[in-house]
Every structure is written in structure tokens, then in C-alpha cells.
PDB file of C-alpha atoms and ligand atoms in Angstrom:
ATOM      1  CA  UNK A   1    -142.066  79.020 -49.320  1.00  0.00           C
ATOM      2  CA  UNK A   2    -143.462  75.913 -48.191  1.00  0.00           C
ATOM      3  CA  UNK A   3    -146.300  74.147 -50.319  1.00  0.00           C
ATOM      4  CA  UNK A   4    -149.290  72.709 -48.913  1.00  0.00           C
ATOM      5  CA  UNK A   5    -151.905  69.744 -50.399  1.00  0.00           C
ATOM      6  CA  UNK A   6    -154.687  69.523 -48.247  1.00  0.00           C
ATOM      7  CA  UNK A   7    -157.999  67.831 -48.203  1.00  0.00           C
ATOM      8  CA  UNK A   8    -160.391  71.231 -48.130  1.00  0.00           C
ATOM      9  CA  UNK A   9    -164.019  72.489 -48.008  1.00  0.00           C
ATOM     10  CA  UNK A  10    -164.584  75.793 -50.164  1.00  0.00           C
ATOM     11  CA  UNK A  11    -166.447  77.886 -47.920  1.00  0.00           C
ATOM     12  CA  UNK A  12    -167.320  81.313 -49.983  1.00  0.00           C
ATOM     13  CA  UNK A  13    -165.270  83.809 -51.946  1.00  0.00           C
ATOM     14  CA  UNK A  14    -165.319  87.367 -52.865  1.00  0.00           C
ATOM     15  CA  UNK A  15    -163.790  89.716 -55.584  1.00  0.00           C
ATOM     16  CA  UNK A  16    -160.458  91.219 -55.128  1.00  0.00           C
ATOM     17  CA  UNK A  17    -159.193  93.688 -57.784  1.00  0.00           C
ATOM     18  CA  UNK A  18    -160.004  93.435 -61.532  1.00  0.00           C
ATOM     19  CA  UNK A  19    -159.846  89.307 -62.033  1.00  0.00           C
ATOM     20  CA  UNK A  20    -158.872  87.483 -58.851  1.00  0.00           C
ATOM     21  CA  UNK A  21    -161.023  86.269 -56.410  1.00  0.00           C
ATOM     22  CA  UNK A  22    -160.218  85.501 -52.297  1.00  0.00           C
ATOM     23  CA  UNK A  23    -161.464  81.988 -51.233  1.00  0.00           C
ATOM     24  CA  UNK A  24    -162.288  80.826 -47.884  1.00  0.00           C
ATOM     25  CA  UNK A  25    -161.869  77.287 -47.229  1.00  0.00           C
ATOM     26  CA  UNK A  26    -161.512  74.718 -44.400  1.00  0.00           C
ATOM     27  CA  UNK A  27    -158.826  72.415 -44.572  1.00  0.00           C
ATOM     28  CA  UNK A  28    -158.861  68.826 -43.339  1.00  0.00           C
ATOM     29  CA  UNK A  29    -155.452  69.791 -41.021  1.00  0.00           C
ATOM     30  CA  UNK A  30    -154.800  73.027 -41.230  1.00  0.00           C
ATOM     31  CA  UNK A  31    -158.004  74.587 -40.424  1.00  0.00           C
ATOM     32  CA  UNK A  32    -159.426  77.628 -41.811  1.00  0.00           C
ATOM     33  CA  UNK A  33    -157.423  79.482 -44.287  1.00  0.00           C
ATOM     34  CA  UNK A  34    -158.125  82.495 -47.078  1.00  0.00           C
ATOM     35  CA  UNK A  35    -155.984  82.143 -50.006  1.00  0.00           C
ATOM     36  CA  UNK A  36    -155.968  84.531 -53.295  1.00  0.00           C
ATOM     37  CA  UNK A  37    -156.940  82.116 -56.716  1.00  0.00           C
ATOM     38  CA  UNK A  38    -155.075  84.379 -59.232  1.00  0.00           C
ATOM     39  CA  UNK A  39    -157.307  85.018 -62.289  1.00  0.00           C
ATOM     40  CA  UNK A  40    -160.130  83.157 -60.664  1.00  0.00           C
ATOM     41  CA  UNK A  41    -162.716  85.838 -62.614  1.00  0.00           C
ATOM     42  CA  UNK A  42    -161.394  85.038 -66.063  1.00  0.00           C
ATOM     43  CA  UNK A  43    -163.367  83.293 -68.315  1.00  0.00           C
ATOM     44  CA  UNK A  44    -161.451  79.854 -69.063  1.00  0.00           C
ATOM     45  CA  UNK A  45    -160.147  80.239 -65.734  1.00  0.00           C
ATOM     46  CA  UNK A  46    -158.396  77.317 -64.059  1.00  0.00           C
ATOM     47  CA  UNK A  47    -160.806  77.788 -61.200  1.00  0.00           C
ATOM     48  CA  UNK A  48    -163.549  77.764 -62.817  1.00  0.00           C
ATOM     49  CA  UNK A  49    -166.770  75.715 -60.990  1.00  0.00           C
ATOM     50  CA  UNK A  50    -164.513  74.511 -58.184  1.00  0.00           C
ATOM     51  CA  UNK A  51    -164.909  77.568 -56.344  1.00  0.00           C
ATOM     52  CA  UNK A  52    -169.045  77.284 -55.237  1.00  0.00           C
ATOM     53  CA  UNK A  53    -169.538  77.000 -51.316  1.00  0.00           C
ATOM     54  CA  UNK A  54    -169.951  73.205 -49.787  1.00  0.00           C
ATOM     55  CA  UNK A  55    -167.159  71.614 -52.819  1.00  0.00           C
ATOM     56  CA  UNK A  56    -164.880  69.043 -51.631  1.00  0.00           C
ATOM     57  CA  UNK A  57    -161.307  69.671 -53.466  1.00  0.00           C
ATOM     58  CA  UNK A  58    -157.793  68.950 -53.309  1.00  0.00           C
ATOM     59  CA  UNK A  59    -156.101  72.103 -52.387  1.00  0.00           C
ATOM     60  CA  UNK A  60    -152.709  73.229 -52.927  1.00  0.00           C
ATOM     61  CA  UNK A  61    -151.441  76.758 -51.228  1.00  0.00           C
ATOM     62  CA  UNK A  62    -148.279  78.083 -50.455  1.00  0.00           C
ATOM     63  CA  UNK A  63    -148.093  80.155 -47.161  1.00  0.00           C
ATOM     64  CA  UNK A  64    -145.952  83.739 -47.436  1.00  0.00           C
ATOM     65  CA  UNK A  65    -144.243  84.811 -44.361  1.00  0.00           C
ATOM     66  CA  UNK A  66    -146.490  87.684 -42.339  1.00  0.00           C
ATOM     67  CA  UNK A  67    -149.384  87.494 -44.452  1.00  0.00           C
ATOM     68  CA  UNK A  68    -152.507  86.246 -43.961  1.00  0.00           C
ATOM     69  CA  UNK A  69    -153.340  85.250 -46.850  1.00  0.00           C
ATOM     70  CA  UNK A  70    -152.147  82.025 -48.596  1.00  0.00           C
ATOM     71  CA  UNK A  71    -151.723  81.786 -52.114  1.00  0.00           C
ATOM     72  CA  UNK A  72    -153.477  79.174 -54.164  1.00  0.00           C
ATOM     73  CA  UNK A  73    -152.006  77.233 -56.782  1.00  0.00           C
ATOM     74  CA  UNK A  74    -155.291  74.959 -57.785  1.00  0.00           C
ATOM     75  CA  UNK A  75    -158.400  73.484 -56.254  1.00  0.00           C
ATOM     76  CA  UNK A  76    -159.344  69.932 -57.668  1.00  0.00           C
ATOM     77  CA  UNK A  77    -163.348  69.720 -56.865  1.00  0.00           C
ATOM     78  CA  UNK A  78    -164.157  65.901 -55.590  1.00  0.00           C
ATOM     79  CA  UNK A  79    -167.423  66.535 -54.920  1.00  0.00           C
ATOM     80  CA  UNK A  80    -169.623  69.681 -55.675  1.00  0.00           C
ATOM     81  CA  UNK A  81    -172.835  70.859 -54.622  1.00  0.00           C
ATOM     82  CA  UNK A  82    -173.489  71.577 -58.360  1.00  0.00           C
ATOM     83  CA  UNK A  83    -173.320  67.777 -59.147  1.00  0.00           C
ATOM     84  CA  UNK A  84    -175.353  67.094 -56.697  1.00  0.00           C
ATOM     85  CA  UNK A  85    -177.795  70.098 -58.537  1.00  0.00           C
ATOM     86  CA  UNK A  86    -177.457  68.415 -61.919  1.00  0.00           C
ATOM     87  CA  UNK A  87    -178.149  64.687 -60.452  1.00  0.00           C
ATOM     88  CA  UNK A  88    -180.625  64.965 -57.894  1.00  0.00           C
ATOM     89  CA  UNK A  89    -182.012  68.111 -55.847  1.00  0.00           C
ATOM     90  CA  UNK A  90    -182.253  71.385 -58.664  1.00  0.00           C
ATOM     91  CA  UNK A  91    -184.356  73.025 -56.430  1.00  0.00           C
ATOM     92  CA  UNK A  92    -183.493  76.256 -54.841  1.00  0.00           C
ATOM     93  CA  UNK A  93    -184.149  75.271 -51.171  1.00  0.00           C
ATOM     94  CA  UNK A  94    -181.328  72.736 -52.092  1.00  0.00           C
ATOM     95  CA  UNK A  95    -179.238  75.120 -53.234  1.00  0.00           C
ATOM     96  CA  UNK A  96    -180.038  77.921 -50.842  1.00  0.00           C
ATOM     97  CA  UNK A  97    -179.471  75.173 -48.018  1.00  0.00           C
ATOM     98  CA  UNK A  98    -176.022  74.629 -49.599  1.00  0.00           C
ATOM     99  CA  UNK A  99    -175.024  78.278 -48.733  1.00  0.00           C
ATOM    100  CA  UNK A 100    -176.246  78.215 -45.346  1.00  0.00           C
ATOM    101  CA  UNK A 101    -174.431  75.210 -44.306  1.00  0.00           C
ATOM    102  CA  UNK A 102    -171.244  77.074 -45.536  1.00  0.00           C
ATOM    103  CA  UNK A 103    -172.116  79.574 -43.861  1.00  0.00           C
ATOM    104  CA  UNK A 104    -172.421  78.116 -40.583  1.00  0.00           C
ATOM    105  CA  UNK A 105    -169.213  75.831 -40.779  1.00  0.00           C
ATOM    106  CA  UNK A 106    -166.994  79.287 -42.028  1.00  0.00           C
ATOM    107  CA  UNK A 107    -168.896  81.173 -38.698  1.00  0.00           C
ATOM    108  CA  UNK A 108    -167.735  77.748 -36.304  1.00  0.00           C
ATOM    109  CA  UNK A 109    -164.681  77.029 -37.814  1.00  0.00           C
ATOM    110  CA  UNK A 110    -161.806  78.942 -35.560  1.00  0.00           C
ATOM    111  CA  UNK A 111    -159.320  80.089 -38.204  1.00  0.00           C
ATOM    112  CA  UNK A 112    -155.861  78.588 -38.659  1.00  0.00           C
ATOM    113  CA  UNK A 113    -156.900  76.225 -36.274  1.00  0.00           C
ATOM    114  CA  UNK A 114    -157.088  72.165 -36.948  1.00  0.00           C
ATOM    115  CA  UNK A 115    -160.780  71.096 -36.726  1.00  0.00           C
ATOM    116  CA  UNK A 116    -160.909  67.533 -38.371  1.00  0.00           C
ATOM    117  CA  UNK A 117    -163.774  66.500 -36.977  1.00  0.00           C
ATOM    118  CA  UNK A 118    -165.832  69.828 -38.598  1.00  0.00           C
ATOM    119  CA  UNK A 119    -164.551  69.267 -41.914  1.00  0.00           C
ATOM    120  CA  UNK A 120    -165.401  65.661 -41.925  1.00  0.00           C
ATOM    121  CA  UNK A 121    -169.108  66.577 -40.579  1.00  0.00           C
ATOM    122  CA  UNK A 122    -168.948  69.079 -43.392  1.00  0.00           C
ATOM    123  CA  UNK A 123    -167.650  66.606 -46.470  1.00  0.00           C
ATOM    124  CA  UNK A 124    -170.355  64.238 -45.101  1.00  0.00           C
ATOM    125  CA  UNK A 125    -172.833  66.382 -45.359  1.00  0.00           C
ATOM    126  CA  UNK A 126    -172.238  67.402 -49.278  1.00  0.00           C
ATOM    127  CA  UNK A 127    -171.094  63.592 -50.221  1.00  0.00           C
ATOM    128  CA  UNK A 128    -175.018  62.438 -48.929  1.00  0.00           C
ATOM    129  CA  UNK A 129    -176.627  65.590 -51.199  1.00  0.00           C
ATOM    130  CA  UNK A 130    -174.599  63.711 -53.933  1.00  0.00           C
ATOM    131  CA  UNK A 131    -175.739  61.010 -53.533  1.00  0.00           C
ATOM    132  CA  UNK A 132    -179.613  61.798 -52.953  1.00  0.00           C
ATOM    133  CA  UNK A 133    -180.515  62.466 -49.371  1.00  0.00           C
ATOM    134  CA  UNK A 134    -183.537  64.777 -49.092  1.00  0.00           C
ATOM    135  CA  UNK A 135    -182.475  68.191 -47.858  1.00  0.00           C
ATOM    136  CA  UNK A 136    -184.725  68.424 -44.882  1.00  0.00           C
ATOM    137  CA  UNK A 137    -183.419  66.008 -42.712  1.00  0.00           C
ATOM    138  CA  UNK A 138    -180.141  66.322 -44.128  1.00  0.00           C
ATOM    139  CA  UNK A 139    -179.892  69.783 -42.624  1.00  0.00           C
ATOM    140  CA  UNK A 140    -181.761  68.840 -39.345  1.00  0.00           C
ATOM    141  CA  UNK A 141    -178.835  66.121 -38.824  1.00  0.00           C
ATOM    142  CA  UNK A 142    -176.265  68.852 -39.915  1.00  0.00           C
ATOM    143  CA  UNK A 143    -177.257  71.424 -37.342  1.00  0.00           C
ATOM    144  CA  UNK A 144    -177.805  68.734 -34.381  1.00  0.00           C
ATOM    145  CA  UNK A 145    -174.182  67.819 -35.364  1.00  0.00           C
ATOM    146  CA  UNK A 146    -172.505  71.058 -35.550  1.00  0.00           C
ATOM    147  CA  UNK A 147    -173.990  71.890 -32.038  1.00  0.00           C
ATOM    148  CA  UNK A 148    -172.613  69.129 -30.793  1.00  0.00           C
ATOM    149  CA  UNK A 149    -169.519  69.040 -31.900  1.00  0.00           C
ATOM    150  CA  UNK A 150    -169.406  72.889 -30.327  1.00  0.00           C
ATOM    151  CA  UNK A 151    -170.431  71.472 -27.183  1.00  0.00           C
ATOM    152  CA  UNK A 152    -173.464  73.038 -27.065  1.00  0.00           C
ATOM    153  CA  UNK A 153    -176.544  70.850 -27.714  1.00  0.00           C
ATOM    154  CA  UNK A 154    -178.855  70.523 -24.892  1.00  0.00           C
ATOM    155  CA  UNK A 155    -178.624  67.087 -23.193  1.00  0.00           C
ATOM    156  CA  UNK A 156    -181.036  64.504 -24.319  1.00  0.00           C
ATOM    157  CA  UNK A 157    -180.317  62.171 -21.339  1.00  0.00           C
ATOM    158  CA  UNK A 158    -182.586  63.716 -19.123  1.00  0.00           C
ATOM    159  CA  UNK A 159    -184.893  66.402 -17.956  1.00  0.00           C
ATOM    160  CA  UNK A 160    -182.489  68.563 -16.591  1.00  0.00           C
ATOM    161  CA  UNK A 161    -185.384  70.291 -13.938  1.00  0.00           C
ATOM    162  CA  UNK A 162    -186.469  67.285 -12.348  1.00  0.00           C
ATOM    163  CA  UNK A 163    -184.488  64.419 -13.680  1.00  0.00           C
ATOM    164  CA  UNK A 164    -187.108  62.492 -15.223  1.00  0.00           C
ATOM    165  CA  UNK A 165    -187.123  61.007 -19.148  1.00  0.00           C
ATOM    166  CA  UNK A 166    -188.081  62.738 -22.232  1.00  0.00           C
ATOM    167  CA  UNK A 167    -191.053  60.268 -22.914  1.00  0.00           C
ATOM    168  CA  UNK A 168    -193.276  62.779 -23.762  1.00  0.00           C
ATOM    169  CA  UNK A 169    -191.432  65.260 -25.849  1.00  0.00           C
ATOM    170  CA  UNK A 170    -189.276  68.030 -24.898  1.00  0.00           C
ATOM    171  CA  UNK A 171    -189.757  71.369 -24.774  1.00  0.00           C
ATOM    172  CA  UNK A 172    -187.483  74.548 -25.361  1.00  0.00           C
ATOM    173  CA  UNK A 173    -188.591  77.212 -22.776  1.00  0.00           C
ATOM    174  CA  UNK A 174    -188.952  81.052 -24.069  1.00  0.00           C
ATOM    175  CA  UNK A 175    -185.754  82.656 -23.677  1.00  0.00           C
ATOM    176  CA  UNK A 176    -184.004  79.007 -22.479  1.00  0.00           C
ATOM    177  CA  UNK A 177    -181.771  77.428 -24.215  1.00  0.00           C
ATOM    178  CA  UNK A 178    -181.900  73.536 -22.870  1.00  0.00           C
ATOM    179  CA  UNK A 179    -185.232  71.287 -23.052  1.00  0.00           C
ATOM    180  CA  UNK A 180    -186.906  70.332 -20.642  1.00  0.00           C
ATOM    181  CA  UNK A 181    -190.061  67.469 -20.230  1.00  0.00           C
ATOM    182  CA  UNK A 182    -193.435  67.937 -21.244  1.00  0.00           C
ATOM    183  CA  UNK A 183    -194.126  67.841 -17.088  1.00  0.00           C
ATOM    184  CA  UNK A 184    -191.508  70.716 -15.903  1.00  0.00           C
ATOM    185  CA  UNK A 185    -192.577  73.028 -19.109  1.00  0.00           C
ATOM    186  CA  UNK A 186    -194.171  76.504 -18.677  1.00  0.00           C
ATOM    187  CA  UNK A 187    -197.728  76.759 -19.778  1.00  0.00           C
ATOM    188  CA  UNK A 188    -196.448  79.281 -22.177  1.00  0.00           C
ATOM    189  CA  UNK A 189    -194.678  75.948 -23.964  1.00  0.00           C
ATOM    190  CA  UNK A 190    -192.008  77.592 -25.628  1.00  0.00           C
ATOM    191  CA  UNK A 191    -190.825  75.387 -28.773  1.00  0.00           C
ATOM    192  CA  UNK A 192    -192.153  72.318 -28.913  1.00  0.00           C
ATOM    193  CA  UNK A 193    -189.878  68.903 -29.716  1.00  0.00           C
ATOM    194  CA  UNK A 194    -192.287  66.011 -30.333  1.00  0.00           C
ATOM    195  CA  UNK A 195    -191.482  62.372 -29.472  1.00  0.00           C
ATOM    196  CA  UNK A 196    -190.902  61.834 -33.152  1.00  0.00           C
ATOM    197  CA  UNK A 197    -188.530  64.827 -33.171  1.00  0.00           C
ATOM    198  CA  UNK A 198    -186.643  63.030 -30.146  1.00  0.00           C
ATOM    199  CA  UNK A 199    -186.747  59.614 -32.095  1.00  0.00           C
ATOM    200  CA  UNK A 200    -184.938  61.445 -35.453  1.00  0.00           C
ATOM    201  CA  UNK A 201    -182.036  62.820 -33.143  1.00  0.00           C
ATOM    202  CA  UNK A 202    -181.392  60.167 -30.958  1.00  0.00           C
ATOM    203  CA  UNK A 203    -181.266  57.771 -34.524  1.00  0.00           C
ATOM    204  CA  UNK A 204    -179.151  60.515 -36.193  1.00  0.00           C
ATOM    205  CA  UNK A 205    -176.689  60.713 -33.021  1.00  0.00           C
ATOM    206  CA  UNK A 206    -175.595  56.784 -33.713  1.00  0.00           C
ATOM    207  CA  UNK A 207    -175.212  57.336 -37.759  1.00  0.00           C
ATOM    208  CA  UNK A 208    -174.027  58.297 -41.056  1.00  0.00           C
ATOM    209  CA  UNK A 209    -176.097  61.112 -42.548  1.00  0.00           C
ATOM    210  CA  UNK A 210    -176.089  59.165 -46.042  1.00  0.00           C
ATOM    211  CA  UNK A 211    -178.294  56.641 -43.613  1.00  0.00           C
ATOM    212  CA  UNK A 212    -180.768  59.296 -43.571  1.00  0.00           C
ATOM    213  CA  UNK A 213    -183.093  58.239 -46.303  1.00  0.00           C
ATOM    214  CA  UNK A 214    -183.988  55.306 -43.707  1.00  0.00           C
ATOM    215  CA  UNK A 215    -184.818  57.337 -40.555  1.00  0.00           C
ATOM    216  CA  UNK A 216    -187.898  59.280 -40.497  1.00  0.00           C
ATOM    217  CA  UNK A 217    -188.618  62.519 -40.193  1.00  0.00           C
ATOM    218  CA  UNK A 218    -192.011  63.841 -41.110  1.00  0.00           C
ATOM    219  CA  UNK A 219    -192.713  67.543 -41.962  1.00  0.00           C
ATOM    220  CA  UNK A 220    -194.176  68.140 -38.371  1.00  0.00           C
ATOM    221  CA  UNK A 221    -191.492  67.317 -36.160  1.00  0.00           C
ATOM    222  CA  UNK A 222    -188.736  68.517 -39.042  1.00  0.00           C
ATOM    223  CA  UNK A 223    -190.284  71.904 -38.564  1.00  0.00           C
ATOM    224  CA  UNK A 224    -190.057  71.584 -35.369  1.00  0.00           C
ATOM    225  CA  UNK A 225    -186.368  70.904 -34.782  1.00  0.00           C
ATOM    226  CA  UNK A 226    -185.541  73.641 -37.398  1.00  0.00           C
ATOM    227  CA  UNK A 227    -187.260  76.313 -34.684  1.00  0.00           C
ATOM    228  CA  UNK A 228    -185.229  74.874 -32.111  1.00  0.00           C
ATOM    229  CA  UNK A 229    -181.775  74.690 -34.048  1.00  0.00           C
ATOM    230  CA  UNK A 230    -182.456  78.506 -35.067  1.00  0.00           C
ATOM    231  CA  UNK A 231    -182.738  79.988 -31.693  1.00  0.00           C
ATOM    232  CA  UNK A 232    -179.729  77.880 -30.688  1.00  0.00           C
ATOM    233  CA  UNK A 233    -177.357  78.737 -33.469  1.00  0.00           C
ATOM    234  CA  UNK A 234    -178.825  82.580 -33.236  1.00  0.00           C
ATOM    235  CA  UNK A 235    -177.925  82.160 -29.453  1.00  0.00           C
ATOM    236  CA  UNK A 236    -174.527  81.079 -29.553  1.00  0.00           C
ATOM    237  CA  UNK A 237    -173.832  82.958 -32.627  1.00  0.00           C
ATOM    238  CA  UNK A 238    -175.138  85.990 -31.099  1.00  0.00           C
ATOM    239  CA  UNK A 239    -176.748  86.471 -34.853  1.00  0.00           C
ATOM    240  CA  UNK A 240    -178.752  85.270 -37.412  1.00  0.00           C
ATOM    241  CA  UNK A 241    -176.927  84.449 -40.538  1.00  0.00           C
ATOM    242  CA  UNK A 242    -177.887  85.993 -43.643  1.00  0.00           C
ATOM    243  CA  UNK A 243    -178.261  82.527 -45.392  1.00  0.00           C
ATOM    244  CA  UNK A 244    -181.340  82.384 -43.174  1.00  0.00           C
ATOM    245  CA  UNK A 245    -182.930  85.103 -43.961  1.00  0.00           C
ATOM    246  CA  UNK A 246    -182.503  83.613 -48.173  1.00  0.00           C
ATOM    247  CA  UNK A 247    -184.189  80.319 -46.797  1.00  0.00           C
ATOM    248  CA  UNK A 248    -187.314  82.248 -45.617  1.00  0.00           C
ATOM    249  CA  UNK A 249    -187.301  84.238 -48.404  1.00  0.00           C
ATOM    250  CA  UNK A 250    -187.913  80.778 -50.373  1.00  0.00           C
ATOM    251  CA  UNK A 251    -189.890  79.174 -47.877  1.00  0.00           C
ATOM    252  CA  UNK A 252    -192.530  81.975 -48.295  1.00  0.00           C
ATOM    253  CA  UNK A 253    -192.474  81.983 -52.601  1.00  0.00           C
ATOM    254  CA  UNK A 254    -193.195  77.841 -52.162  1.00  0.00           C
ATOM    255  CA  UNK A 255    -196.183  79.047 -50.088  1.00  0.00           C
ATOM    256  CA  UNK A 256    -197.212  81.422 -52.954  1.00  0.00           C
ATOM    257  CA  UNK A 257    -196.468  78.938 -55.777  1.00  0.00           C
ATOM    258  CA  UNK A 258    -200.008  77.633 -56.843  1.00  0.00           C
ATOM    259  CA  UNK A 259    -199.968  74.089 -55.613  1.00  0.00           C
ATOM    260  CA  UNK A 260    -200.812  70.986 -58.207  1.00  0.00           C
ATOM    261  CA  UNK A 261    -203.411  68.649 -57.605  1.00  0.00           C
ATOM    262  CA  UNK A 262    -204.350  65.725 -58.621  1.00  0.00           C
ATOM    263  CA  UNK A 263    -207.377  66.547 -61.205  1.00  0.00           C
ATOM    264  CA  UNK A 264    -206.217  69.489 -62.625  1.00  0.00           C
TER     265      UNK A 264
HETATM  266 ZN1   ZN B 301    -188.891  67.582 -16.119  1.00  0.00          ZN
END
């Protein structure tokens, strides 16, 4: 049986009999891949906290002849979303944020099949949480580039109904799924991409998303690239995940939280 070390990306993981648990994970070559961690639900277990979504690990797995599943031997965490908890971002948006990109990488990632260029989007994503980027913008960037990397972002080149530049804003059509300029959209308006929205993704195309922190993105337009992003990941997913529906659930108890002001 031949052993495999891998780079890997724990995606989720659910019970399996009395003490073991199956993990989902992306690796860096190999693609996706669900391995059994023996004992994983023991206390003192040698998984324990390197199995939460979004952690970076070395993997090693052993493959068994017509099965599925691979067997795992250990996961080293490199990076964990729970560091990035206990240093920076406690919050539960964070955290909730966390699960949703795993979410969306384990619905995108084909299994068994090499996606490099996924994980590294992925190990990118939880290595600038570590290190302090605000969440917002951090998952704005991530969606823009998991779209892209599908193939299925809407060009930003040009209005695609009459050719002309997006120096306006954009605009998302009802039931469309491209943008179009300010000039060729319906009076109905659809969703709304503000020049500031443009500026964010057309920065965020050309870097690094731990060069976040100095490209700007103000509530506003954030809000509005998070309407677009939904119906386009809905669209294409033909779904909505249920790490969306958590993310509502805790944008509406911040609404309800009494807000602090400055003179009480
Ligand atoms: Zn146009």
C-alpha cells in the first residue's frame, strides 16, 4: 500500500462509528480525497484540533485498492483557523466565514482530481486570517477568485451589450448573470456594482490577499459585491450552501445586538 505526504486543506468531517471520524480534505496534488482518522473522537486523540475546516496540514494517507476511502495516518496543522481565532478575529462572522469558505472550495473542488491552483487560493486565504486581514474583504477577494479560477466571473473588460467601459459602475441584470454598464442596464437595475466595487476587484485581480489591508473596500460597495457573488455561486452551484444561510443567521443577531456609543 503506497503512502502519501501531501500538502492538504481540511475541508469538514463527520462521525463514523463509535470513535472515528471521516475527513475531507484537498490536497496540494492529489486533489480531493476522504480518508478515515482512526480514533479521531477520543479524547487525547492524535487528531485532536487539526481536524477544524480551512487548517493547513501535512497529510499522510495510504490509499487501499477499490476503496474510496484513504486511510489517514496523521495531519500536522501549519496553519489553523483557530489561531487565527485566538490572535486576531474571535468573532463569529470570522468563524462562521471560515466554514463557508470550506464549504465552497469542498463544493468546487472535483474529487481525486489535481487542482493546485484551488488549494493555493485556499491556503492563501487562511494564511492572511492569520495574519490579520479583516474578514470582509478577505471573503469578497476569495469569492471573485474562486469564480475565476472556475471560469466563470463575468468579464470586467467591457460592457458586453454595447462595448463601452465600466466607468460608471456595473450592473447585474435580474435573472443575468454578467454585468453590464450603468447605460445598457434595465430600469429595474438589478444588483448594483459601484465604481468603488469595480476599483476593489480590479486591485484584488493583480494581488496577494494578505495585501488586502491596503486596498479599500468600504461597507457600501462590500455589500454590494457580496449580493453579486451570491447569485453567482447560487447560479452555478445550482444551490445555496448551508454555510450561507449560518452567515445570515449572524448578520441579523449583529443587527439586534444593542449598538455602543460613544457617551454611554
Ligand atoms: Zn453597455
Amino acid at each position: 500500500m503506497p503512502v502519501y505526504t501531501s500538502e492538504a486543506l481540511v475541508l469538514r468531517t463527520y462521525k463514523l462509528g463509535e470513535a472515528d471520524r471521516i475527513v475531507v480534505f484537498l490536497t496540494k496534488d492529489r486533489g480531493k480525497k476522504r480518508g478515515v482518522a482512526k480514533g479521531a473522537r477520543r479524547p487525547r486523540s492524535r487528531f485532536t484540533g487539526a481536524l477544524e475546516p480551512m487548517t493547513r496540514a501535512g497529510v499522510a494517507y495510504y490509499e487501499r485498492e477499490l476503496r474510496d476511502l484513504v486511510r489517514i495516518n496523521y495531519v500536522e496543522p501549519q496553519c489553523s483557523p483557530l489561531l487565527a481565532a485566538g490572535r486576531v478575529d474571535r468573532s463569529e462572522s470570522a468563524l462562521g466565514h471560515v466554514g463557508y469558505f470550506a464549504e465552497l472550495i469542498d463544493e468546487w473542488a472535483p474529487e481525486a482530481h489535481a487542482d493546485e491552483r484551488l488549494y493555493r487560493l485556499g491556503a492563501s486565504i487562511i494564511e492572511a486570517l492569520a495574519s490579520g486581514v479583516p474578514i470582509a474583504p478577505l471573503a469578497r477577494y476569495f469569492e471573485f477568485w474562486l469564480l475565476r479560477l472556475q471560469g466563470v466571473y463575468p468579464t470586467l473588460s467591457a460592457c458586453p451589450e454595447c462595448g463601452g467601459a465600466f466607468d460608471g459602475g456595473a450592473a447585474m441584470p435580474p435573472r443575468e448573470h454578467q454585468f453590464v454598464c450603468r447605460r445598457c442596464a434595465p430600469p429595474a437595475g438589478g444588483t448594483i456594482v459601484s465604481v468603488d466595487a469595480l476599483k476593489f476587484l480590479r486591485a484584488a485581480s493583480l494581488a496577494a490577499p494578505d495585501a488586502l489591508p491596503s486596498i479599500p473596500l468600504d461597507a457600501g460597495p462590500s455589500r454590494e459585491l457580496e449580493t453579486a457573488h451570491r447569485r453567482l455561486i447560487n447560479v452555478h452551484l445550482e444551490k445555496e450552501l448551508k454555510s450561507t444561510r449560518v452567515l445570515r443567521a449572524l448578520d441579523v443577531d449583529a443587527a439586534r445586538r444593542p449598538e455602543k456609543t460613544a457617551t454611554s
